[in-house]
Amino acid sequence: SSPLPPPPTSSPLPEKLRSRQFWRAVLAEVLGTLVLVSTMLGASVPGPGEAPGGPLYPALAIAAVITSLGHCFGEISGAQVNPSVTLSFLAAKKIDLVRALVYVAAQCLGAFLASGALYLALPHKSTAEVFVNRLGPDVNAAQAVGVEVLCTFSMVFAIFSVEEQRRRESTEPSHLGIGLAHTAAVFIGARFSGAGMNPARALGPALITGYWENHWVYWIGPVTGGVLAGVSHEFFFAHSASRLKLVA
Amino acid sequence: SSPLPPPPTSSPLPEKLRSRQFWRAVLAEVLGTLVLVSTMLGASVPGPGEAPGGPLYPALAIAAVITSLGHCFGEISGAQVNPSVTLSFLAAKKIDLVRALVYVAAQCLGAFLASGALYLALPHKSTAEVFVNRLGPDVNAAQAVGVEVLCTFSMVFAIFSVEEQRRRESTEPSHLGIGLAHTAAVFIGARFSGAGMNPARALGPALITGYWENHWVYWIGPVTGGVLAGVSHEFFFAHSASRLKLVA
Amino acid sequence: SSPLPPPPTSSPLPEKLRSRQFWRAVLAEVLGTLVLVSTMLGASVPGPGEAPGGPLYPALAIAAVITSLGHCFGEISGAQVNPSVTLSFLAAKKIDLVRALVYVAAQCLGAFLASGALYLALPHKSTAEVFVNRLGPDVNAAQAVGVEVLCTFSMVFAIFSVEEQRRRESTEPSHLGIGLAHTAAVFIGARFSGAGMNPARALGPALITGYWENHWVYWIGPVTGGVLAGVSHEFFFAHSASRLKLVA
Amino acid sequence: SSPLPPPPTSSPLPEKLRSRQFWRAVLAEVLGTLVLVSTMLGASVPGPGEAPGGPLYPALAIAAVITSLGHCFGEISGAQVNPSVTLSFLAAKKIDLVRALVYVAAQCLGAFLASGALYLALPHKSTAEVFVNRLGPDVNAAQAVGVEVLCTFSMVFAIFSVEEQRRRESTEPSHLGIGLAHTAAVFIGARFSGAGMNPARALGPALITGYWENHWVYWIGPVTGGVLAGVSHEFFFAHSASRLKLVA
C-alpha cells in the first residue's frame, strides 16, 4: 500500500551526490583547506624588511593547523585538506573515485579562496611571491621531486598508521600525531623543495600570482609519495595486510 | 514542619547571582584572563635593543596558556577568557545573556589587571606600546577586520568542535586542541592585524597606555568571526544540526 | 607463634625514613631535578659569539623536560622537582613536613649536581654566568618578586588543577598540561625576572659560580606564589573546597 | 594424511629469521631510521648565507619525528630507530641478542640511505659537513662523552618509564612523551656535544662525508648512557624492580 521509492536509476546523479552528508563533507574540505592554506601563507609572510625565513614558522604552523582541523572536520570529511592524501586513500581503495575527485576540487577551491583573501590583505602585493611553493636556491627539479616524494611518503604513512590505530580505539592523540608528522616532513624538505606536500596549497597562490615555474613538481612529487605510502602501508604494514589484497 | 524556602520572586536578583558556583566561575574568568593577558604581554616584550618580533612568541605562548587555562578553569567556567568566545556561545544559545555579560565584564577586568601589573614591572614605561594590538605596517582597518574575522572564525569553530567531541567522550586532548587552534589563527593574522582575536586582550593595554587607534577593529572583527563560527557550527556542522534550530 | 614486629617507637627514626619506597622517591627527586636543571642550563648556553637569547629556548625546554619527568617520576615521587611546588603541597596539607623537607634537600642536591656537571663541560668557564637566575636589565628586586609570584602562582595553580583531574580519571594528558603551564609562566616573566619559579634551579648555579646577587628573590617570589596558588585552589576552587577546611 | 611441517631443527636459521613478522619489524627499523635521520639532517641545513643554527630546529624536529614514528612503527618494531635504545633493551633483557643485532644493522642501513638521499639533494656538497655530529667549539672528547651519557640517560630512562606505563594502560600520550624526552635531551647537550644520542644517526653522515673525527664519542657516550638508564630503571625504579633480577 505504501508507494515505492522512485527507482534510483531514474536520477541522473549517483545517490551520494544528492545526500546532505556528502555535501557537508565537501564543504568541510573547502573550509578546511581554506584555513590550512591561510595559516601556511600567513606564516610565510616576513616582517617588514625581513628576509623570508627558514622552516620554523611553517613547521610550527602546520602542526597547529592540522591538529585543529582534525578536531573541526575529522569526523565530517576526514579533514584530508590535501589532494595527495585524498588520492592515496583512493589508491588504497578507502574512498571511491567520485568522492576523491569532488574532494580534490573542493580542496583546490579552498586553497584558491585562501590565497585570494590573504592577497587582498597584503599591503605590498609584490611580496606575494613568498606565498608560492618554489625550489630552494640551486636545487633542481629532479632533486625537488625526490624530496617531495620522501616528505609526503613519511607524512601519509603516518596518517594511514594513525587511522588504523583509531579504528582499534587507541588513546594516543591522533590529530596531534598527524600534525607532528607534517612538522617532521617540513623539516626534511623545507630547505630543498619547500616541503609543499600539498598540490592544492601550491595551486592557490600560483593562480593568484601567475607564478607557475616548476609547478608540476608540487603535483608529481606529493601524489607519488602519498600513493606509495598508502599502498605500502595497506598491503605490507597494516595489521590486516596481505598480498592477496594487491591482486584483489 | 520545615519552614518553606523564601519564594524566589522575593529577591531583586536572579537566583544565579546569589549562587556560590556562579561567582566562582566569574572569578575563574577574571583570573584566567589575567593569566592569559599576562602571558601574551610578557611574550611581546622584546629584549633590550631588540625590535618587536614576529608571530613566534605569541603563537607558542597562546597554545601553552590556553591549554593550561583549560586545565585550571575548564570545568569551572569553561575557561572562555575571551569576549568573542563568550558572545559566540551566547549567539549559539549555549549560555544566557546574564552570564555572558558578567563573563565579558570579568574578562575585561582580568585583562586590565594583567596590563596594569605588567606595566608596573616594565622598566621603560615608554616601551609599553608593544602591549597594544595594532595594525601591521600599511595594513588598513578594513583589511584588518577581514583578517580578524578569518582568524577568530577558525579558532572559535575549533572550540565548538572540541566541545561537541567532549560531550561524546572523545579521548583526544581537548585543551591542547583548542590551544593549537589559537596558534594556527595567530599564524594566519599576525603579520596583518596582529591576530588579536580577543577584545579583552585589546582593551586592557589600551586602558593602561591610552592608545586607542583602530581599537574598534579588535572588537568588531573578533566578535563577528566568533559569532559566525558559533552559528555556522551549531546550525550546519554539528551532529545535531538542523535547519529547524535556526528558527526556534 | 609468629614474632611480633618491633614496636615502631623503638626506632629513633619515623617509620617512613626506613622505607625503601620513601628513599626511591627521594632519589627520584634528586635525579629529576638533575635532569630539569641540566636541561634549563643547557638551553641557556648561547652559541659562540651569540648573545644570551630571549625566552624561546627556556620556554620550549621546560615544557619538554617537565612532561618527560612526569612520565619518569610522576608515580614515584610526584616529579615535583621544585621546592616551591613541594612547599605548596605542604601548605595545602597534601604532604607532611618530613617528606617536604627531605624533598627540598634532594631537589637542591640534584640542582647542585647538574650545575656542577654542566660547569665541567663548559669550555669557557667565564660564561657560566648565563646559568644564573638574574633580574632583567633595569628591573628592580620588588618588581622581580612580584613577577615571580605571578608566574609561579599560575604554574602551581595548574599543577593543583591537573592533580585534581587525575584523581577523577580525566583522559587529558596531565604531564603535558603541567609542562605547558610552565611554558606559559616562562613567557610571563622571562623578560622581567627570568621566570625562575624554582629555588633549587636558582641555588645550584649560585653555589657553583658564587653569584648571589638578588638570590633571595628566587626563593621569596616562587614560594609565595606557589603557596598562594595551592591554598587558593584547595580552599576555594577545588571540587571539594570548603571554608571549613581553612580552620580545620 | 597432511604432510608434516619440516622439523624446525632441520633449518640452519633460527625460527625467528624465517618469520614474516620479524622481517616486517626489521624493515620498519630501516624505514623509521631513514625518516628520523632525514628529518634531523634536513633540519640542520642552514639557509643560504646563514650560519648553522642552535638547538632550536633539532629540538623541535626530533619531538615531531619521534612522535610520528611511534604512531607508524611502535606496534611493529617498537620504533626504536636508535642503537643505543636497542642495546639498552638488550641490557635490560627485554629483547634477545639476535633481534638486537639485526635491528642495529637495520638502523645503520636506514641512516646511511637517508644521508645518501639528502646528500644527493644538496646543491653545494661541500656544506654536507653540517650533517655530521661533532663536538662544540673548544669542547674536548671526554666532556662530550660525559654530556652524551647524561643526554641519552635521561632520554632512555623516559622510554623505559613510558613503556612501563603503556603496559598498565595509562591514557597519557606515550609517543609524545618519548618525543619530548628527546627534545629535553637535545637542549641538555646541543651546545656541548651536539646531543647525538644515536650512533646510527652519527654513522650515516660519517660514511657519506668521510668525516670520522671523534666518531667514537657518538657510540661510547650514547650506548653507555642508554644501558645505564635501562639497567637502573629496570632494577631499581620499575614497579617490578627487585635486586634479585640483577643476579638472575
Coordinates of C-alpha atoms in Angstrom, one line a residue, chain A residues 52-57 60 137-139 143-144 147 150 153-155 157-159 161-162 165 168 170-174 176-178 180-185 187-192 232-233 235-239 241-243, chain D residues 20 23-25 27-28 31 34-35 38-43 45-48 50 56-58 60-61 63-65 67-68 70-73 75-76 117-125 131 166 170-176:
Chain A
P52 CA 61.7 35.1 4.2
G53 CA 62.6 32.7 7.0
G54 CA 63.5 29.1 7.3
P55 CA 61.3 26.1 8.1
L56 CA 60.5 27.2 11.7
Y57 CA 57.2 29.1 11.1
L60 CA 55.0 25.0 13.8
P137 CA 68.3 28.0 -4.4
D138 CA 70.4 25.8 -6.8
V139 CA 68.1 22.8 -6.2
Q143 CA 66.0 16.7 -6.7
A144 CA 62.9 18.6 -5.6
V147 CA 62.5 15.3 -1.7
L150 CA 60.2 11.4 0.7
F153 CA 55.7 9.5 2.0
S154 CA 56.6 9.9 5.6
M155 CA 53.6 12.1 6.3
F157 CA 52.4 6.8 6.0
A158 CA 51.8 8.4 9.4
I159 CA 48.2 9.2 8.5
S161 CA 49.1 4.4 10.7
V162 CA 47.1 6.7 12.9
Q165 CA 45.1 2.9 15.4
R168 CA 41.4 0.0 17.2
S170 CA 44.0 3.7 20.8
T171 CA 44.0 6.5 23.3
E172 CA 47.0 8.2 21.7
P173 CA 46.1 11.7 20.4
S174 CA 45.5 11.1 16.7
L176 CA 48.3 15.7 17.1
G177 CA 50.2 12.7 15.8
I178 CA 49.2 13.6 12.2
L180 CA 53.6 16.3 14.1
A181 CA 54.1 14.0 11.2
H182 CA 53.6 17.1 9.0
T183 CA 56.1 19.0 11.1
A184 CA 58.7 16.3 10.7
A185 CA 58.2 16.2 7.0
F187 CA 61.9 19.7 8.4
I188 CA 63.0 17.1 5.9
G189 CA 62.3 19.1 2.8
A190 CA 62.0 22.7 3.6
R191 CA 65.5 23.7 2.5
F192 CA 65.3 21.7 -0.7
S232 CA 52.8 0.1 1.0
H233 CA 51.1 0.7 4.4
F235 CA 49.5 -4.0 1.6
F236 CA 52.5 -4.6 3.7
F237 CA 52.5 -2.9 7.1
A238 CA 48.8 -2.8 8.2
H239 CA 47.6 -5.4 10.7
A241 CA 47.9 -6.6 5.3
S242 CA 48.0 -9.4 2.8
R243 CA 49.5 -10.0 -0.6
Chain D
R20 CA 57.3 -12.6 8.1
W23 CA 61.3 -9.0 8.8
R24 CA 58.4 -6.6 8.8
A25 CA 59.9 -5.2 12.1
L27 CA 62.0 -3.1 7.6
A28 CA 60.2 -0.8 10.0
L31 CA 62.3 2.9 7.2
L34 CA 65.6 6.6 7.3
V35 CA 62.8 9.1 8.2
S38 CA 66.3 12.6 7.0
T39 CA 64.4 14.8 9.4
M40 CA 67.4 15.6 11.6
L41 CA 69.7 16.2 8.6
G42 CA 67.1 18.3 6.8
A43 CA 66.6 20.4 10.0
V45 CA 70.7 22.5 6.7
P46 CA 71.1 26.3 7.1
G47 CA 69.6 28.7 4.7
P48 CA 71.8 30.3 2.0
E50 CA 73.2 31.5 7.2
L56 CA 66.1 25.0 18.1
Y57 CA 65.5 23.1 14.9
P58 CA 66.8 19.8 16.1
L60 CA 61.6 20.6 17.5
A61 CA 62.3 18.2 14.7
A63 CA 59.9 15.7 19.0
A64 CA 57.9 15.7 15.9
V65 CA 59.6 12.8 14.1
T67 CA 56.1 11.1 17.9
S68 CA 55.2 10.4 14.3
G70 CA 55.8 5.9 17.3
H71 CA 52.5 6.0 15.5
C72 CA 54.0 4.5 12.4
F73 CA 56.1 1.7 13.7
E75 CA 53.4 -1.6 17.3
I76 CA 55.5 -3.2 14.6
A117 CA 69.4 10.7 -0.2
L118 CA 69.9 14.1 1.4
Y119 CA 73.4 14.4 0.1
L120 CA 72.1 13.8 -3.5
A121 CA 69.6 16.7 -3.0
L122 CA 72.1 19.1 -1.5
P123 CA 73.1 21.8 -4.0
H124 CA 76.5 22.5 -2.5
K125 CA 78.0 19.2 -1.5
F131 CA 75.1 16.7 8.7
R166 CA 51.8 1.6 28.5
S170 CA 47.9 4.7 31.1
T171 CA 46.0 7.3 28.9
E172 CA 48.9 9.6 28.8
P173 CA 50.1 10.1 25.2
S174 CA 53.1 7.8 25.1
H175 CA 54.6 8.7 21.7
L176 CA 54.6 12.4 22.5

